[in-house]
XYZ file of C-alpha atoms in Angstrom:
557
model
C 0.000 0.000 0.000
C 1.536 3.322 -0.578
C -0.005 6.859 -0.947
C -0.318 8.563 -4.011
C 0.716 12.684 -4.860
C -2.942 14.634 -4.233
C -4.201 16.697 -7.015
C -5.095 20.323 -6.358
C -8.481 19.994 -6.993
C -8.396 17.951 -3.864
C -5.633 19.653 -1.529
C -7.633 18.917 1.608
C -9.358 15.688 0.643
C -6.664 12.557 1.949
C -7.012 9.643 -0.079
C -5.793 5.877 0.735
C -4.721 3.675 -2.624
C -5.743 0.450 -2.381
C -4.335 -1.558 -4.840
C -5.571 -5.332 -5.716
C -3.230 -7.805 -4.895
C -1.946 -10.855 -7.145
C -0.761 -14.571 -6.639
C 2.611 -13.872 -8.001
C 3.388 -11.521 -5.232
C 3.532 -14.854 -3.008
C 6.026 -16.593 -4.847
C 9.869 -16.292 -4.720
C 9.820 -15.749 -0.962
C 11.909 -18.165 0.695
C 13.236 -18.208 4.710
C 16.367 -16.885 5.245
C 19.125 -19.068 6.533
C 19.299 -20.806 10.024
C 15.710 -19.667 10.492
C 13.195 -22.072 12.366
C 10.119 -23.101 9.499
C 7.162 -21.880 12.404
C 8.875 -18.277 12.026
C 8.309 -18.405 8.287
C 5.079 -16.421 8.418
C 6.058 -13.611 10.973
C 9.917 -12.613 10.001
C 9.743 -13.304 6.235
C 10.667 -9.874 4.282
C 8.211 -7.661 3.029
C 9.025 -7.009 -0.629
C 7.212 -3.810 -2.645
C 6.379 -4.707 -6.009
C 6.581 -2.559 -9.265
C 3.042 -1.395 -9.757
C 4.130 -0.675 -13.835
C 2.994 -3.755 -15.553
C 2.337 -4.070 -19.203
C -1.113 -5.013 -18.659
C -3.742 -2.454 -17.153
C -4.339 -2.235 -13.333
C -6.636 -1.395 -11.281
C -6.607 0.491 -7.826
C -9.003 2.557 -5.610
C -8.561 5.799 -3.517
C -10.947 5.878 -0.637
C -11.105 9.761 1.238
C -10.757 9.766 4.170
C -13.009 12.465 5.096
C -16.272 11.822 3.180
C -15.716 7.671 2.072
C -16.056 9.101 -1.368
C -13.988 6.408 -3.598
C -11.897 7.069 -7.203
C -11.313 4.629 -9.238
C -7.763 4.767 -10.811
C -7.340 3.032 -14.496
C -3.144 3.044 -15.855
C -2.856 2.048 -19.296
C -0.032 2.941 -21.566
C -2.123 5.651 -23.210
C -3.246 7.829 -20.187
C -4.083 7.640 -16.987
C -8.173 7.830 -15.928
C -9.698 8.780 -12.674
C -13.220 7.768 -12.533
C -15.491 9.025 -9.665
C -17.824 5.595 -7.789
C -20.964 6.881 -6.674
C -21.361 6.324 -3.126
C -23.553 4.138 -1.071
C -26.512 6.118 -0.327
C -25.854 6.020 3.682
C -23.843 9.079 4.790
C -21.052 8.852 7.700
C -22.596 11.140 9.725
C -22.740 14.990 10.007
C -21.010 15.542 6.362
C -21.870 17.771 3.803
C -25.850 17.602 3.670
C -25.787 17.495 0.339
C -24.412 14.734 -0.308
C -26.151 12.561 2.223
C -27.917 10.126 -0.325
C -25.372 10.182 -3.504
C -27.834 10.902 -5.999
C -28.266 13.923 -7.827
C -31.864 14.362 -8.645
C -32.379 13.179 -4.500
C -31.511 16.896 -3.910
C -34.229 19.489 -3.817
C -36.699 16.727 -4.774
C -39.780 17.424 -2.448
C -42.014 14.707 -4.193
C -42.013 12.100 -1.796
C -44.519 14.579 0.886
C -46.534 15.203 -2.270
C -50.262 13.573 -1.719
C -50.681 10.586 -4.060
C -53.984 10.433 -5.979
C -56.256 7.091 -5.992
C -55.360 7.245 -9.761
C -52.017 7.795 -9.641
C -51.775 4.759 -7.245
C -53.549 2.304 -9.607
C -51.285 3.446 -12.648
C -48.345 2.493 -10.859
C -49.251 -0.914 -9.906
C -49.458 -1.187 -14.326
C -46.008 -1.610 -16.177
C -44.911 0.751 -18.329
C -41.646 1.806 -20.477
C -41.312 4.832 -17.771
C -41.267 2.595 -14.893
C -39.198 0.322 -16.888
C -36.205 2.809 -17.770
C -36.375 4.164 -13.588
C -36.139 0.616 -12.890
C -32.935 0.635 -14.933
C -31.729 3.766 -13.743
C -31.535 2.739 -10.295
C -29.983 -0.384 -10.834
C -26.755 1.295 -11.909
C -26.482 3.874 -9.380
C -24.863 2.248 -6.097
C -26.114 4.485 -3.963
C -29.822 3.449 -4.609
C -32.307 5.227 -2.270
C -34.262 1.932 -1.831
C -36.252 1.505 1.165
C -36.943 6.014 1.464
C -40.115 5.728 0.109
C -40.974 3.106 1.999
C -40.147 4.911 4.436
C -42.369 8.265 3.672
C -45.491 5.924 2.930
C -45.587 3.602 5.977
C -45.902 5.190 9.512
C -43.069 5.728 11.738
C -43.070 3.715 14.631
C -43.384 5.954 17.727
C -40.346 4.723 19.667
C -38.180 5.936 16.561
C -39.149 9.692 16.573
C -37.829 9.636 20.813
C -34.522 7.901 19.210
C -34.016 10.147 16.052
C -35.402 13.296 17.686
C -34.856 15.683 21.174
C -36.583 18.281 22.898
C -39.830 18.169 24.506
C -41.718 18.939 20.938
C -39.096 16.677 19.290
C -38.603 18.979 16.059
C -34.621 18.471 16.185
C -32.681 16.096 14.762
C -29.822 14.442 16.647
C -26.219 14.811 15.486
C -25.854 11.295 14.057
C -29.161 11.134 12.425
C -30.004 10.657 8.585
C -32.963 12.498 7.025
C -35.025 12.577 4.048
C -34.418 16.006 2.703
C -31.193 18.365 2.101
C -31.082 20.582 5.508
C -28.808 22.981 3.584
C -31.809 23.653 1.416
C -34.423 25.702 1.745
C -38.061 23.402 1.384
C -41.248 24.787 0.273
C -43.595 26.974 2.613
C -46.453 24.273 2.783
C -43.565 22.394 3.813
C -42.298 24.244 6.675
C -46.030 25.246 7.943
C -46.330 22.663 11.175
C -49.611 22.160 12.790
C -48.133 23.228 15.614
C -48.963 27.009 14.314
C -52.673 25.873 15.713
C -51.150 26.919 19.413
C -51.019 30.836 18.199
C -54.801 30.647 18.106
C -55.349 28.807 21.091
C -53.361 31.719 22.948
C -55.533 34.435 21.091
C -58.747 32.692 21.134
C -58.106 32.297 25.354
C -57.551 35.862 25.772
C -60.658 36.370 24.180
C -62.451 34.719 27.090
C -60.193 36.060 29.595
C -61.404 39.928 28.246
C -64.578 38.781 27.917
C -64.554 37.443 31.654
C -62.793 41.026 32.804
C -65.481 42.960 31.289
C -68.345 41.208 32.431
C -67.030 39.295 36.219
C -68.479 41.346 39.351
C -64.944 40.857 40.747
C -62.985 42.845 38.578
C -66.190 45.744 38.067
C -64.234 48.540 39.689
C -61.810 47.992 36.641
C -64.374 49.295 34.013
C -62.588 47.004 30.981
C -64.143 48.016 28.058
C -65.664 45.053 26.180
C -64.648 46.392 22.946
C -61.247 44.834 23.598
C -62.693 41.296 24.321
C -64.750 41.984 20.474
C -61.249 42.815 18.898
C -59.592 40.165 20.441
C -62.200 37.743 19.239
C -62.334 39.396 15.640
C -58.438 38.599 15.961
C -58.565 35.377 16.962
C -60.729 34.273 14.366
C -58.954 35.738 11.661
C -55.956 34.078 12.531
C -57.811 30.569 12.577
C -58.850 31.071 9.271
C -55.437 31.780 8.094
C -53.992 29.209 9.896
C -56.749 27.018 8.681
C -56.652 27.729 5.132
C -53.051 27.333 5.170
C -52.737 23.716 6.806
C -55.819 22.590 4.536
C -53.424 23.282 1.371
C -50.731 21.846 3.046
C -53.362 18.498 3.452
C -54.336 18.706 -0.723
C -50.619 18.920 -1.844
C -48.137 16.758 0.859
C -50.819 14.935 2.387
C -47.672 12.610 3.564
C -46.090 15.345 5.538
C -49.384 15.765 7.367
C -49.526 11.720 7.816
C -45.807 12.155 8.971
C -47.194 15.134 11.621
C -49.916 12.685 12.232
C -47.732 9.920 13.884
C -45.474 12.465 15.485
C -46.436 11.177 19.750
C -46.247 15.080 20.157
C -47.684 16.693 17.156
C -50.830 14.530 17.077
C -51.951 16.352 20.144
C -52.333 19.408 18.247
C -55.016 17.815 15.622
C -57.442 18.410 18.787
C -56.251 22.077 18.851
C -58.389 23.332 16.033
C -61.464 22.028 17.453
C -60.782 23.467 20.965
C -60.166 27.121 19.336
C -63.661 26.625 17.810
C -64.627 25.974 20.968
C -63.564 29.144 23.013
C -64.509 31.432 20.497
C -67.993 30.455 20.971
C -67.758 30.480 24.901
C -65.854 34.147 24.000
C -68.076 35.274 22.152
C -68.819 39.327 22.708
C -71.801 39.489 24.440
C -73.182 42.350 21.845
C -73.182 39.460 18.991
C -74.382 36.125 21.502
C -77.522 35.234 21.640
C -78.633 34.171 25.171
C -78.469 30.788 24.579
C -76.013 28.979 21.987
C -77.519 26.488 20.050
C -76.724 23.025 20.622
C -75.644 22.398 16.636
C -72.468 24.842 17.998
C -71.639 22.094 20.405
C -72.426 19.133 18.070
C -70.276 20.753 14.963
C -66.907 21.578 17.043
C -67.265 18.237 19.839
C -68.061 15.995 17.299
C -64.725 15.590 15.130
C -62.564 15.828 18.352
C -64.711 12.738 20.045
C -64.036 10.941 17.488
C -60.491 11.964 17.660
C -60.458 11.391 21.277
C -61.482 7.586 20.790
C -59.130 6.832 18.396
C -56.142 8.342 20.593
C -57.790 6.793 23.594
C -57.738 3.676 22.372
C -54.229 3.126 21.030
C -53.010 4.487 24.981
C -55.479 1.918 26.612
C -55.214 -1.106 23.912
C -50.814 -0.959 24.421
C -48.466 -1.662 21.174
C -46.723 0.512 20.219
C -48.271 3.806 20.846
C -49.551 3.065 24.788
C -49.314 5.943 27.158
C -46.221 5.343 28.765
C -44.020 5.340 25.134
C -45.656 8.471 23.667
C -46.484 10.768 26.971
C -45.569 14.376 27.069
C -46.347 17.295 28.355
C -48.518 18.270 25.189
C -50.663 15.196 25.751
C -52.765 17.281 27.720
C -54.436 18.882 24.854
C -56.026 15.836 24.375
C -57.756 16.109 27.858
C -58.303 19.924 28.407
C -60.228 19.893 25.316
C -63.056 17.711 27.395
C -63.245 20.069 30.265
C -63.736 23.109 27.444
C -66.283 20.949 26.051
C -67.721 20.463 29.089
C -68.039 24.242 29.553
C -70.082 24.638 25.830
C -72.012 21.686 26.711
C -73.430 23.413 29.958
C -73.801 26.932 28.084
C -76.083 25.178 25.072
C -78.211 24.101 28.369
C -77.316 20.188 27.657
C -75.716 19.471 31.940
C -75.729 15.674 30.930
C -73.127 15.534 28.241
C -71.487 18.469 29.843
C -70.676 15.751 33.302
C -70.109 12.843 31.363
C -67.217 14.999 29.175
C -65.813 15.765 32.524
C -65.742 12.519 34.183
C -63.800 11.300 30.682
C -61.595 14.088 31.234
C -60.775 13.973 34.755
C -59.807 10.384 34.642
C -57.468 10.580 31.833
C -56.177 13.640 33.082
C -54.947 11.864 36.190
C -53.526 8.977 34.357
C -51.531 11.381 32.059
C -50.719 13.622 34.933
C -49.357 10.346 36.888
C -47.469 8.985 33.835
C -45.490 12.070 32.993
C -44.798 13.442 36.542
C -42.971 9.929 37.083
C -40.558 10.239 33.975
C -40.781 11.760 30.771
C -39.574 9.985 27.769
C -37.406 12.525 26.837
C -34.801 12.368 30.210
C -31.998 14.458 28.554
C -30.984 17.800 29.033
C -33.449 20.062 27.222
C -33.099 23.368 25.436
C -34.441 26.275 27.205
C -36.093 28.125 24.703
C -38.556 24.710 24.243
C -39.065 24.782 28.327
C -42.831 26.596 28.131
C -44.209 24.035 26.898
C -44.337 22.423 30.915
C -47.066 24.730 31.290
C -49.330 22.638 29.444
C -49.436 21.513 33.310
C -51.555 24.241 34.333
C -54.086 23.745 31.808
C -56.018 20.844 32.422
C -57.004 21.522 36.225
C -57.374 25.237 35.592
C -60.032 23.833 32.412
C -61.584 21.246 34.901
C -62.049 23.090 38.085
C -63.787 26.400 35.429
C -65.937 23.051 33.756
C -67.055 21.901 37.163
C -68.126 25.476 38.914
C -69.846 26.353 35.098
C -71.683 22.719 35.524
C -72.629 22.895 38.860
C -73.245 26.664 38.957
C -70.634 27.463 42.603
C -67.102 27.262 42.709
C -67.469 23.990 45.438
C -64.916 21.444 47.015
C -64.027 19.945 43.944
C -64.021 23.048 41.812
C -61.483 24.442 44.359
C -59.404 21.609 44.279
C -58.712 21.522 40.883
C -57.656 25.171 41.280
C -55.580 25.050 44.334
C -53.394 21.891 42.013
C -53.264 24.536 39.116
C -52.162 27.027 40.888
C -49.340 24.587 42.592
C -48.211 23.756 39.750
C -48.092 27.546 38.544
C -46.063 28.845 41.442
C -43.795 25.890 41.041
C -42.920 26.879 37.017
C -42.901 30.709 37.657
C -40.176 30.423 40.973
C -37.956 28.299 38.084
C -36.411 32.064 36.723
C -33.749 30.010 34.931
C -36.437 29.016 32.447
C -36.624 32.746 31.084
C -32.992 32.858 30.782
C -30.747 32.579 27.361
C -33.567 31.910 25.484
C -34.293 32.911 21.625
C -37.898 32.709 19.967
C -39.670 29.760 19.014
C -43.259 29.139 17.710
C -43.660 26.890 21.294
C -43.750 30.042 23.386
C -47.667 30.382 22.177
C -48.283 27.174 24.005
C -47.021 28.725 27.521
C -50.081 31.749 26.537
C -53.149 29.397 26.709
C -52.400 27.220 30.014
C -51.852 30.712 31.975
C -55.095 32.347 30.054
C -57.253 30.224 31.476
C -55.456 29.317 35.071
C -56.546 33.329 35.394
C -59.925 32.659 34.439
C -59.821 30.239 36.857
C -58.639 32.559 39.578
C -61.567 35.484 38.580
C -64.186 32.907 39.372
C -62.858 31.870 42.335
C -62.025 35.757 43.380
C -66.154 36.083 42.424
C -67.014 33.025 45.398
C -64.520 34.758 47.539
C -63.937 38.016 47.469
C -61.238 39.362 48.943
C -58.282 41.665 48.347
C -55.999 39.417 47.898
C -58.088 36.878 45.581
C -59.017 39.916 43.200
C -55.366 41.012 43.195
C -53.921 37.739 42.025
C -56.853 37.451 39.543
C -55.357 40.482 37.857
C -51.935 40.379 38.662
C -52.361 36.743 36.327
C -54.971 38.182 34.153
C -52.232 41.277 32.780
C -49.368 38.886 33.017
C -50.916 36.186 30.664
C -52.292 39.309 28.224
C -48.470 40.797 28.173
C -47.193 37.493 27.838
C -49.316 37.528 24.308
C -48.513 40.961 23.401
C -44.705 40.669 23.413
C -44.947 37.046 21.529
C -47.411 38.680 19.083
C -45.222 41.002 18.104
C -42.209 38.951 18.048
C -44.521 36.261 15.795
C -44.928 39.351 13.330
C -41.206 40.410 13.041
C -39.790 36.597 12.585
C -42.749 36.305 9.894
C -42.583 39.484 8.160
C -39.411 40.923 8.366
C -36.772 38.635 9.720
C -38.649 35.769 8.003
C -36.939 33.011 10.186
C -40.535 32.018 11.673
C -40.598 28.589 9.938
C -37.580 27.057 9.363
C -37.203 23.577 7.730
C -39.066 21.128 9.615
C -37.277 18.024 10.048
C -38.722 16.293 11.873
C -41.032 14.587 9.521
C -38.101 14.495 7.132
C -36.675 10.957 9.618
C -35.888 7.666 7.836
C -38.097 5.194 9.625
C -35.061 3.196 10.392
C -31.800 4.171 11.383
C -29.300 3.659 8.449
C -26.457 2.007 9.696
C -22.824 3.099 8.779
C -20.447 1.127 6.866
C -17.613 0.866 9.587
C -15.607 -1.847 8.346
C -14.816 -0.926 4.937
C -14.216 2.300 5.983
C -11.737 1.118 9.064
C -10.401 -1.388 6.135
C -9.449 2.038 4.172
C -7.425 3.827 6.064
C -6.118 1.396 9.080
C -4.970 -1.233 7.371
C -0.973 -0.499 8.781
C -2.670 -0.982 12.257
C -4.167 -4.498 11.493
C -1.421 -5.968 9.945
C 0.616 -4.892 13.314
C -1.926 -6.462 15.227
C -1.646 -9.438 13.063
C 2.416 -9.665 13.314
C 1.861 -9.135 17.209
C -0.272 -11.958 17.579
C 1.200 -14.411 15.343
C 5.004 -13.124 17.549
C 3.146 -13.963 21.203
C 1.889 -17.338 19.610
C 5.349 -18.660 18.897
C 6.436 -17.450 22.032
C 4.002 -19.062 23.741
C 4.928 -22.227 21.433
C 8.593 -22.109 22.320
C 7.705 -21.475 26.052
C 5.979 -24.814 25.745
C 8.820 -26.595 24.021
C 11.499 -25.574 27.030
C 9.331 -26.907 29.742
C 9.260 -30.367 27.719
């Protein structure tokens, strides 16, 4: 083996020759004299061969850096360099690029595209298309076999915790392999994740905090105008729609993206948000546009779709495989629950009490199973980034929703009402005295989520200021109240200048870009490429301790 002069289109690529070896090389060596036969093997000279021969060889320069591999022809004529494609598996945290080997794999979005009936049927026919991309990727190496199985079947739950970190698991771990060029900027529909459904649950809430500011007995000596709870609302659902209309598109042209979102364990949770924003913008509704009584179609239209939801969730936590509650809970999980307790609250205000306590009850028990689960251990244990840390509130939301569900039910803020408030507000003491949480942190699209938890824990604390009023009880209702409604102001505005001018509000989203199975790297040709000095000095060190060991035995004979 011997290294070859680098060519300056290469000065800080290292290359390895590897050269094939023949059967004459073994002949003409012969023991030197006096020396023992066993020894023949270890101490016999190491002779370098001419590598000019009149007939054309063949060797192969692997990089060390990147494992790309040149193929070196000599013949008498010239000498050719021919570039091997590479395997389609990268060696981890290389150009981007380059991950897959092909070409056309870069910038091609078509795998997330949604895949008509038609289009289906016509592939299962043969045709001279089909035929010639058969061909194709038989002679490129680095096939990408197996990727779009990959995008078409779901991704078992247990890989997205072992590709993916953070509480929302949207990054992708160092050694990871994805689907898509990260150097490369994807299309919007692309980037838009249903998690943008959490910016309307924060303005939608605010519209029944104003509306509960305006109207409680409590807070009267205020004199909050209720033209702010009317803009708020008009706000909120404008943004629904946009959001809406947006993610719909994103559904009619990379359907499997959304599939991909779909068997996220944290992003599923937010396929119950749209329903819940329905929800509190007809419980916020200004009181200069509500009737006095909602009608129960209201209830029907907006509970209907998340039921449904609901069993279907429900089920795959209490059935087990691969999706049970203890593989896939996190702290989002509880928008799956809190949206019972605000269905509850509809349920009462459409005059049905019946459906309202049975939606509670569901709620209540699977919020205490959930609650158990993920105040034991989380699944993800490591060390999380800070800016992703609001998301924990989702804590606060479910007994601040079921304690407001119960005294709207029930008609008094009672025992049980109380108790679900007195654990809310436990838990939002315990997250506010944590000021290392605020700390270092840039902005992220999972601030909105810390908005709607403290919303409604200060709705929650104007009711129970209106069942006991006293100064302190109407001082932390609006000492909560403005620090929930600042808390949306400044991410508002932060939302509008990382959309509109910075435009860094949705960058690629990768994590529905993961393989659904780790590719595994090629270590041993790659150790057999450059280390090959070190082996053969393991290999003379062994075969020396063996006759030693040999001759050891021989003397005590």
């Amino acid at each position: 083996m011997d290294k070859r002069p680098i060519s300056p289109s290469s000065l800080q690529t290292h290359f390895v020759d590897i050269h094939e070896v023949l059967p004459e090389e073994e002949e003409g060596i012969t023991p030197s004299m006096g020396e023992k036969p066993e020894n023949k093997r270890v101490n016999r000279p190491i002779r370098v061969r001419d590598t000019k021969r009149n007939h054309r060889s063949f060797s192969r320069q692997v990089s060390l850096e990147t494992g790309f591999t040149v193929l070196n022809r000599e013949s008498k004529a010239k000498d050719e360099r021919r570039a091997l494609p590479r395997s389609g598996r990268s060696f981890g945290g290389f150009d981007s690029a380059n991950r897959f080997g092909i070409e056309g794999r870069k910038g091609d979005f078509s795998i997330f595209k949604t895949k008509s009936t038609l289009s289906k049927q016509n592939s299962l026919l043969p045709s001279r298309k089909d035929h010639q991309r058969e061909m194709e990727s038989q002679r490129r190496e680095g096939s990408t076999e197996g990727l779009d199985e990959s995008v078409n079947r779901s991704v078992p739950a247990g890989r997205y915790f072992a590709a993916l970190r953070g509480p929302e698991l949207d990054q992708v771990k160092d050694y990871e392999d994805i689907l898509l060029p990260k150097d490369e900027k994807w299309p919007f529909l692309l980037r838009f994740p249903i998690g943008c459904y959490g910016i309307c649950l924060g303005l939608s809430s605010q519209a029944v905090l104003w509306r509960a500011l305006a109207t409680s007995p409590a807070v009267k000596f205020l004199h909050i105008s209720p033209f702010i709870n009317l803009a708020l609302w008009i706000l909120a659902l404008a943004v629904l729609v946009s959001v809406s209309f947006t993610y719909i598109l994103k559904c009619i042209f990379y359907f499997e993206a959304v599939k991909r979102e779909y068997f996220h364990p944290v992003r599923v949770n937010f396929f119950f948000a749209p329903w819940v924003v329905c929800m509190f913008l007809a419980i916020g509704l200004p009181p200069m546009l509500s009737p006095k009584t909602l009608h129960p179609a209201i209830w029907c239209t907006f509970m209907g779709p998340y039921f449904f939801l609901e069993l279907k969730i429900y089920g795959q936590w209490l059935s087990g495989g691969k999706r049970r509650l203890c593989k896939v809970a996190n702290p989002s999980s509880h928008l799956s629950v809190v949206g019972n307790f605000v269905g509850a609250i509809l349920a009462s205000k459409v005059g049905w009490n019946e459906p309202a306590k049975f939606l509670w009850a569901v709620g209540f028990a699977h919020y205490l199973v959930v609650f158990v689960t993920l105040y034991q251990r989380l699944p993800t244990s490591e060390a999380l980034p800070k800016e992703l840390h609001p998301v924990y509130s989702m804590f606060i939301a479910a007994p601040s929703a079921a304690s407001l569900a119960w005294r709207t039910i029930y008609g008094e803020f009672d025992g049980c009402s109380r108790t679900c408030f007195f654990i809310a507000l436990f838990l939002y003491v315990s997250l506010v005295v944590r000021i290392n949480f605020f700390t270092g942190f840039r902005f992220s699209v999972a601030w909105w989520s810390y908005t709607f938890p403290m919303t409604t824990a200060s709705v929650a604390t104007i009711k129970y200021a209106e069942e006991v009023p006293s100064f302190l009880s109407k001082g932390l209702a609006i000492t909560l109240s403005f620090m929930s409604s600042a808390m949306v102001s400044v991410l508002f505005v932060s939302t509008l200048l990382h959309a509109f001018v910075w435009h860094t509000l949705f960058p690629n989203d990768l994590a529905i870009a993961i393989t659904k199975k780790r590719l595994a790297k090629e270590k041993k040709p790659f150790k057999r490429a450059y280390d090959i000095k070190r082996w053969t000095k393991q290999a003379l060190t062994k075969h020396n301790s063996v006759n030693k060991d040999f001759e050891a035995e021989k003397e005590d004979y």
